[in-house]
Short mmCIF file of C-alpha atoms in Angstrom, two decimals:
data_model
loop_
_atom_site.label_atom_id
_atom_site.label_comp_id
_atom_site.label_asym_id
_atom_site.label_seq_id
_atom_site.Cartn_x
_atom_site.Cartn_y
_atom_site.Cartn_z
CA MET A 1 -14.31 -42.85 -24.65
CA GLY A 2 -10.83 -40.23 -24.68
CA ILE A 3 -9.57 -41.00 -21.23
CA ASP A 4 -7.91 -38.11 -19.53
CA ALA A 5 -5.02 -39.64 -15.91
CA CYS A 6 -3.80 -36.62 -14.29
CA GLY A 7 -0.77 -37.68 -11.83
CA LEU A 8 -2.50 -41.04 -10.81
CA GLY A 9 -1.06 -42.85 -8.11
CA ARG A 10 -1.36 -45.86 -5.55
CA ASP A 11 0.32 -46.84 -2.16
CA PHE A 12 0.55 -50.30 -1.23
CA GLY A 13 1.63 -49.75 2.60
CA ALA A 14 5.45 -48.11 1.84
CA GLN A 15 5.17 -49.36 -1.48
CA THR A 16 4.24 -47.00 -4.39
CA ALA A 17 3.50 -48.85 -7.33
CA VAL A 18 1.74 -46.43 -9.70
CA ASP A 19 3.69 -42.34 -9.57
CA ALA A 20 1.72 -39.98 -10.91
CA VAL A 21 1.57 -41.03 -14.40
CA SER A 22 -0.51 -39.14 -16.20
CA PHE A 23 -1.79 -39.19 -20.31
CA ARG A 24 -4.69 -38.54 -22.46
CA LEU A 25 -6.69 -40.75 -24.56
CA GLU A 26 -8.58 -39.95 -27.42
CA PRO A 27 -12.08 -41.32 -28.07
CA GLY A 28 -10.97 -45.18 -30.59
CA GLU A 29 -7.28 -45.72 -29.78
CA LEU A 30 -5.34 -47.91 -28.99
CA PHE A 31 -2.41 -47.66 -26.36
CA ALA A 32 -0.72 -49.93 -25.35
CA ILE A 33 1.57 -50.14 -21.91
CA VAL A 34 4.51 -51.97 -22.16
CA GLY A 35 7.55 -53.01 -18.90
CA PRO A 36 9.24 -55.70 -17.03
CA SER A 37 6.66 -57.69 -14.52
CA GLY A 38 6.18 -55.78 -11.09
CA CYS A 39 6.41 -52.24 -13.07
CA GLY A 40 2.49 -51.18 -11.80
CA LYS A 41 0.88 -51.15 -15.77
CA SER A 42 -1.50 -53.93 -14.78
CA THR A 43 -2.09 -52.48 -11.42
CA LEU A 44 -2.62 -48.72 -13.45
CA LEU A 45 -5.22 -50.48 -15.54
CA ARG A 46 -7.71 -51.97 -12.15
CA LEU A 47 -6.73 -47.69 -11.27
CA ILE A 48 -8.52 -47.01 -14.61
CA ALA A 49 -11.19 -50.24 -14.30
CA GLY A 50 -12.25 -48.45 -10.94
CA LEU A 51 -11.20 -52.40 -9.53
CA GLU A 52 -8.46 -50.40 -7.15
CA ARG A 53 -9.62 -46.51 -5.53
CA PRO A 54 -6.09 -43.47 -6.53
CA SER A 55 -4.47 -43.10 -3.15
CA ARG A 56 -3.38 -39.59 -5.35
CA GLY A 57 -4.12 -38.35 -9.08
CA SER A 58 -7.08 -38.28 -10.85
CA LEU A 59 -8.96 -39.61 -13.65
CA ARG A 60 -11.77 -38.84 -16.40
CA LEU A 61 -13.81 -40.59 -18.51
CA GLY A 62 -14.78 -39.47 -21.56
CA GLY A 63 -14.53 -36.44 -19.49
CA ARG A 64 -16.60 -37.84 -16.17
CA LEU A 65 -14.26 -37.85 -13.76
CA VAL A 66 -14.89 -41.38 -11.96
CA ALA A 67 -12.48 -40.63 -9.45
CA GLY A 68 -10.49 -38.31 -7.28
CA GLU A 69 -11.10 -34.55 -5.71
CA GLY A 70 -13.47 -37.29 -3.69
CA VAL A 71 -15.07 -39.14 -6.82
CA PHE A 72 -15.03 -42.73 -6.50
CA VAL A 73 -17.15 -44.13 -9.19
CA SER A 74 -17.90 -47.71 -9.05
CA PRO A 75 -16.92 -50.70 -12.17
CA GLU A 76 -20.35 -51.39 -13.44
CA ALA A 77 -20.47 -47.17 -12.89
CA ARG A 78 -18.33 -46.74 -15.33
CA GLY A 79 -18.83 -48.20 -18.84
CA THR A 80 -15.58 -50.43 -19.34
CA GLY A 81 -14.96 -54.35 -20.32
CA VAL A 82 -11.97 -56.11 -19.05
CA VAL A 83 -10.74 -58.69 -20.73
CA PHE A 84 -7.83 -60.56 -18.06
CA GLN A 85 -5.57 -63.58 -19.16
CA SER A 86 -8.28 -66.37 -17.74
CA TYR A 87 -10.74 -64.88 -20.09
CA ALA A 88 -13.00 -65.12 -17.22
CA LEU A 89 -16.15 -67.19 -18.84
CA TRP A 90 -18.31 -69.03 -17.52
CA PRO A 91 -18.02 -73.00 -16.99
CA HIS A 92 -21.39 -74.19 -17.08
CA MET A 93 -22.81 -71.10 -19.86
CA SER A 94 -23.21 -71.71 -23.18
CA VAL A 95 -21.01 -69.68 -25.08
CA LEU A 96 -24.52 -67.19 -26.31
CA GLY A 97 -24.80 -66.94 -22.15
CA ASN A 98 -21.44 -65.81 -22.15
CA VAL A 99 -22.51 -62.29 -24.58
CA ALA A 100 -25.15 -62.18 -23.30
CA PHE A 101 -24.42 -62.53 -19.89
CA PRO A 102 -23.88 -57.91 -18.85
CA LEU A 103 -26.95 -57.23 -20.92
CA GLU A 104 -28.99 -60.44 -18.19
CA ALA A 105 -27.57 -58.57 -15.35
CA SER A 106 -28.52 -54.82 -16.59
CA GLY A 107 -31.93 -56.19 -16.00
CA LEU A 108 -32.47 -57.35 -19.62
CA GLY A 109 -34.53 -60.13 -20.29
CA ARG A 110 -32.99 -63.42 -20.78
CA ALA A 111 -34.67 -63.95 -24.69
CA ARG A 112 -33.89 -60.45 -25.34
CA ALA A 113 -30.54 -60.38 -23.95
CA ALA A 114 -29.37 -63.20 -26.65
CA GLU A 115 -31.00 -62.03 -29.39
CA ALA A 116 -28.38 -58.71 -28.42
CA ALA A 117 -26.37 -60.78 -28.33
CA ARG A 118 -25.72 -62.40 -32.11
CA PRO A 119 -24.81 -59.63 -34.24
CA ARG A 120 -22.05 -59.05 -31.66
CA LEU A 121 -20.45 -63.10 -31.50
CA GLU A 122 -21.31 -63.42 -35.47
CA THR A 123 -18.37 -60.13 -35.20
CA VAL A 124 -15.97 -62.19 -34.62
CA GLU A 125 -17.13 -64.71 -36.57
CA LEU A 126 -18.48 -67.12 -33.66
CA GLY A 127 -22.29 -67.50 -34.18
CA ALA A 128 -21.56 -71.20 -35.56
CA HIS A 129 -20.30 -71.93 -31.89
CA ALA A 130 -22.69 -70.62 -29.90
CA ASP A 131 -24.81 -73.56 -28.38
CA ARG A 132 -21.12 -74.76 -27.95
CA ARG A 133 -19.96 -74.75 -24.18
CA PRO A 134 -16.09 -72.45 -23.57
CA ALA A 135 -13.83 -76.18 -22.42
CA GLU A 136 -14.89 -77.45 -26.37
CA LEU A 137 -13.28 -74.02 -27.65
CA SER A 138 -10.00 -73.66 -28.53
CA GLY A 139 -7.68 -70.75 -26.66
CA GLY A 140 -7.99 -67.83 -29.19
CA GLN A 141 -11.77 -68.79 -29.53
CA ARG A 142 -12.44 -67.97 -25.86
CA GLN A 143 -10.59 -64.95 -26.36
CA ARG A 144 -13.05 -63.80 -28.69
CA VAL A 145 -15.51 -64.84 -26.56
CA ALA A 146 -14.35 -62.43 -24.14
CA LEU A 147 -14.14 -59.64 -27.15
CA ALA A 148 -17.89 -60.42 -27.17
CA ARG A 149 -18.42 -60.40 -23.81
CA CYS A 150 -17.27 -56.72 -23.69
CA LEU A 151 -19.03 -55.10 -26.81
CA ALA A 152 -22.12 -56.43 -25.80
CA GLY A 153 -21.87 -55.12 -22.71
CA GLY A 154 -21.45 -51.58 -24.33
CA ALA A 155 -18.15 -50.81 -23.24
CA ALA A 156 -16.99 -47.74 -24.45
CA THR A 157 -13.25 -48.86 -22.97
CA ILE A 158 -12.28 -51.62 -23.19
CA LEU A 159 -9.12 -52.70 -21.30
CA MET A 160 -6.73 -55.76 -21.99
CA ASP A 161 -4.20 -57.17 -19.28
CA GLU A 162 -1.81 -59.46 -20.91
CA PRO A 163 -4.57 -61.18 -23.66
CA LEU A 164 -2.84 -63.21 -25.43
CA ALA A 165 -0.09 -64.47 -22.47
CA ASN A 166 -1.66 -67.97 -22.28
CA LEU A 167 -1.55 -68.27 -26.38
CA ASP A 168 0.90 -70.87 -28.11
CA PRO A 169 3.14 -68.37 -30.71
CA HIS A 170 1.93 -69.15 -33.54
CA LEU A 171 -1.61 -68.63 -32.55
CA ARG A 172 -1.51 -64.91 -30.36
CA ASP A 173 0.40 -64.19 -34.32
CA ALA A 174 -3.35 -65.06 -35.44
CA MET A 175 -4.97 -63.27 -32.78
CA GLU A 176 -2.50 -60.07 -33.47
CA ARG A 177 -4.76 -59.81 -36.36
CA GLU A 178 -7.92 -60.39 -34.86
CA LEU A 179 -7.48 -58.05 -31.92
CA MET A 180 -7.01 -55.12 -34.03
CA ARG A 181 -9.76 -56.40 -36.24
CA PHE A 182 -12.79 -56.23 -33.53
CA HIS A 183 -10.70 -52.31 -32.71
CA ARG A 184 -11.79 -50.95 -36.06
CA SER A 185 -15.28 -52.85 -35.47
CA SER A 186 -15.39 -51.96 -32.29
CA GLY A 187 -14.61 -48.13 -32.10
CA ALA A 188 -13.96 -49.10 -28.61
CA THR A 189 -10.41 -47.02 -26.51
CA THR A 190 -9.42 -49.52 -25.70
CA VAL A 191 -5.96 -50.24 -23.19
CA TYR A 192 -3.05 -52.97 -23.80
CA ILE A 193 -1.05 -54.16 -21.68
CA THR A 194 1.81 -56.63 -21.97
CA HIS A 195 5.32 -57.33 -22.05
CA ASP A 196 5.89 -58.60 -25.03
CA GLN A 197 7.14 -54.96 -26.99
CA ARG A 198 7.02 -57.70 -29.93
CA GLU A 199 3.86 -57.51 -30.16
CA ALA A 200 2.66 -53.65 -28.03
CA MET A 201 4.16 -51.98 -31.90
CA ALA A 202 2.38 -54.15 -33.85
CA LEU A 203 -1.37 -53.28 -32.69
CA ALA A 204 -0.41 -50.13 -30.54
CA ASP A 205 -1.24 -46.55 -32.24
CA ARG A 206 0.13 -44.94 -29.18
CA MET A 207 2.43 -46.99 -27.17
CA ALA A 208 4.36 -46.16 -23.54
CA VAL A 209 7.12 -48.52 -21.34
CA MET A 210 6.43 -48.43 -17.73
CA GLN A 211 9.45 -48.67 -16.00
CA ASP A 212 8.59 -48.41 -11.57
CA GLY A 213 5.24 -47.13 -11.64
CA ARG A 214 6.41 -43.92 -14.04
CA PHE A 215 6.07 -43.93 -17.91
CA LEU A 216 9.71 -43.33 -18.73
CA GLN A 217 8.08 -42.65 -22.28
CA LEU A 218 4.88 -42.25 -24.35
CA GLY A 219 5.09 -42.46 -28.49
CA ALA A 220 3.66 -43.04 -31.28
CA PRO A 221 5.66 -47.87 -31.39
CA GLN A 222 8.58 -45.51 -34.20
CA GLU A 223 9.06 -43.84 -32.06
CA LEU A 224 10.39 -44.92 -28.77
CA HIS A 225 11.63 -47.62 -31.57
CA ASP A 226 14.11 -44.89 -33.05
CA ARG A 227 14.06 -42.31 -31.02
CA PRO A 228 14.15 -43.47 -27.82
CA ALA A 229 14.55 -41.42 -24.42
CA SER A 230 16.77 -43.49 -22.16
CA ALA A 231 19.20 -46.74 -22.34
CA ALA A 232 16.18 -47.42 -20.65
CA VAL A 233 13.94 -47.35 -23.39
CA ALA A 234 16.31 -48.18 -26.49
CA GLY A 235 16.50 -51.56 -24.32
CA PHE A 236 12.93 -52.60 -23.28
CA ILE A 237 11.67 -51.96 -27.06
CA GLY A 238 13.63 -53.48 -29.87
CA ALA A 239 17.19 -55.77 -30.98
CA GLY A 240 20.19 -53.29 -30.44
CA SER A 241 23.85 -52.51 -28.89
CA LEU A 242 24.44 -49.86 -27.49
CA VAL A 243 28.26 -48.23 -28.06
CA GLY A 244 30.13 -45.42 -26.66
CA ALA A 245 31.12 -42.67 -29.43
CA LEU A 246 32.25 -38.92 -30.54
CA TRP A 247 29.67 -36.98 -31.89
CA GLN A 248 30.64 -34.34 -34.57
CA GLY A 249 28.88 -33.09 -37.52
CA GLY A 250 26.43 -35.88 -37.86
CA ILE A 251 29.04 -38.69 -37.21
CA ALA A 252 29.58 -40.61 -34.82
CA ARG A 253 33.05 -42.06 -34.11
CA ALA A 254 33.37 -44.87 -33.04
CA GLY A 255 36.78 -47.48 -33.51
CA ALA A 256 37.49 -47.31 -36.65
CA LEU A 257 33.12 -46.61 -38.37
CA GLU A 258 31.65 -43.53 -38.96
CA ILE A 259 27.98 -43.59 -38.87
CA PRO A 260 25.71 -40.98 -39.83
CA ALA A 261 23.39 -40.60 -36.41
CA GLU A 262 20.32 -38.12 -36.00
CA ALA A 263 20.20 -36.57 -31.90
CA GLN A 264 17.64 -33.94 -30.72
CA PRO A 265 17.89 -31.18 -31.21
CA GLY A 266 20.95 -29.29 -28.26
CA GLN A 267 22.07 -32.27 -28.23
CA ALA A 268 25.79 -31.08 -27.54
CA GLU A 269 28.55 -33.07 -29.60
CA GLY A 270 31.08 -34.20 -27.75
CA PRO A 271 31.26 -37.87 -26.24
CA VAL A 272 27.86 -40.05 -26.27
CA GLN A 273 26.01 -43.15 -26.43
CA LEU A 274 25.34 -44.31 -30.04
CA LEU A 275 22.00 -46.60 -31.09
CA VAL A 276 22.61 -49.01 -32.93
CA ARG A 277 19.89 -51.40 -34.32
CA PRO A 278 20.24 -55.01 -36.47
CA GLY A 279 18.65 -53.34 -39.62
CA ALA A 280 21.92 -50.56 -39.55
CA VAL A 281 24.09 -53.08 -40.30
CA ARG A 282 24.62 -53.73 -43.61
CA PRO A 283 27.79 -56.97 -45.35
CA ASP A 284 30.23 -54.02 -47.68
CA PRO A 285 33.12 -55.97 -48.87
CA ALA A 286 34.35 -52.69 -48.17
CA GLY A 287 33.72 -52.23 -44.19
CA VAL A 288 35.39 -52.58 -41.17
CA PRO A 289 35.71 -56.20 -40.62
CA GLY A 290 34.62 -57.43 -37.54
CA ARG A 291 34.33 -61.25 -36.04
CA VAL A 292 30.89 -62.83 -35.35
CA ARG A 293 29.95 -63.66 -31.64
CA GLU A 294 27.25 -65.80 -32.32
CA ALA A 295 25.18 -67.42 -34.66
CA THR A 296 21.55 -68.50 -34.21
CA TYR A 297 19.19 -68.77 -37.90
CA ARG A 298 15.15 -67.03 -36.66
CA GLY A 299 13.43 -68.82 -40.00
CA ALA A 300 13.74 -65.89 -42.03
CA VAL A 301 16.75 -64.60 -40.58
CA TRP A 302 20.08 -64.80 -38.63
CA GLU A 303 21.15 -63.37 -36.17
CA GLY A 304 24.35 -62.35 -34.20
CA LEU A 305 26.23 -60.51 -32.49
CA LEU A 306 30.03 -58.63 -34.14
CA ASP A 307 33.11 -57.58 -31.97
CA MET A 308 34.20 -54.79 -34.04
CA PRO A 309 37.38 -53.09 -32.95
CA GLY A 310 37.19 -50.05 -30.82
CA LEU A 311 33.80 -50.65 -30.26
CA SER A 312 32.94 -50.33 -26.25
CA ALA A 313 29.69 -52.90 -27.32
CA PRO A 314 28.94 -55.56 -29.70
CA LEU A 315 26.68 -55.06 -32.91
CA PRO A 316 24.23 -56.58 -33.69
CA LEU A 317 22.77 -58.71 -36.71
CA ALA A 318 19.49 -59.51 -38.87
CA LEU A 319 20.71 -61.38 -41.67
CA PRO A 320 19.04 -62.93 -44.72
CA GLN A 321 22.55 -64.63 -44.88
CA ARG A 322 23.70 -67.20 -43.40
CA LEU A 323 26.17 -66.41 -39.92
CA ARG A 324 28.40 -68.78 -38.69
CA ALA A 325 30.31 -68.03 -35.44
CA GLY A 326 33.67 -66.76 -35.14
CA GLU A 327 34.21 -65.90 -39.53
CA THR A 328 34.96 -62.51 -39.89
CA LEU A 329 32.61 -59.82 -41.95
CA PRO A 330 33.42 -56.69 -43.57
CA VAL A 331 30.24 -54.50 -42.69
CA ARG A 332 28.84 -50.60 -42.58
CA VAL A 333 26.73 -49.18 -40.88
CA THR A 334 23.91 -47.12 -42.22
CA HIS A 335 22.91 -44.95 -39.42
CA GLY A 336 22.56 -44.28 -35.73
CA TRP A 337 20.97 -42.99 -32.66
CA VAL A 338 22.67 -40.03 -30.01
CA LEU A 339 20.71 -41.01 -26.70
CA PRO A 340 19.79 -37.91 -25.23
CA GLY A 341 21.90 -36.03 -22.66
#
């Protein structure tokens, strides 16, 4: 079921939480919204779910108007399922009972609801745990119960609000794979709210960066990472540094560095802000020397900052070789992105 939001807004007194947000999602798309705490992303999710009434704008689910123009369809009549951080499972019910609950609530008898719920448990590989209580499950298993409950309810649209926020880091990685498998098997249109841009880029078909109630940029994860539309997006998506440079003929000159750089069509030559990602900074004996300001071991790579003469900001490093603060490291920069404007 597709989603079409047009000028959607929500005010709380004098404060605007969501400000004229418009987007269109195709059926089956996984759309992630990232942004800092308080940017309005959870309020936007609640508007889609019908848990908040918009102050202006309109919302259509599957082409059907559910909010706006004097219309407001209740949450239970929208065909959406919501997965919160807390999972919201009934502690006194079994796993099967939790998954069957939406079916019983819709009027199906208990036996038939349980029968219909079992295949959904199998979908998330929890059929063997049907008789357990939520307290007997791990955090990842409880998350899967919440997902199965959405499937059992027949939700064509699934809304997830920071679903992995309460999990340990190692479990988050495993659950990312679970969520991707779940999304593909369900075929549901999914809106995924998170403050973790790494998580969003791993899962989303498209994503948006939100700030102060507005979308700063919407597109494929790689587009937002490689070609951010503003310094705010560049700073929120991925690691990198913004350095002042002179851009002419496809080359950005920053200090002693000459960096091949891309820009949007029509970008004027001259002084620019250049985004340099860690993967573009390569050690090279014939390169320009810099001094390592700091270095941290991250398991697979050493991350750090490299001070370069004539640069307005240090360059980011992510290298397999050991780095030591204070050492001299000659580098070349393979590419950069000129920020629009």
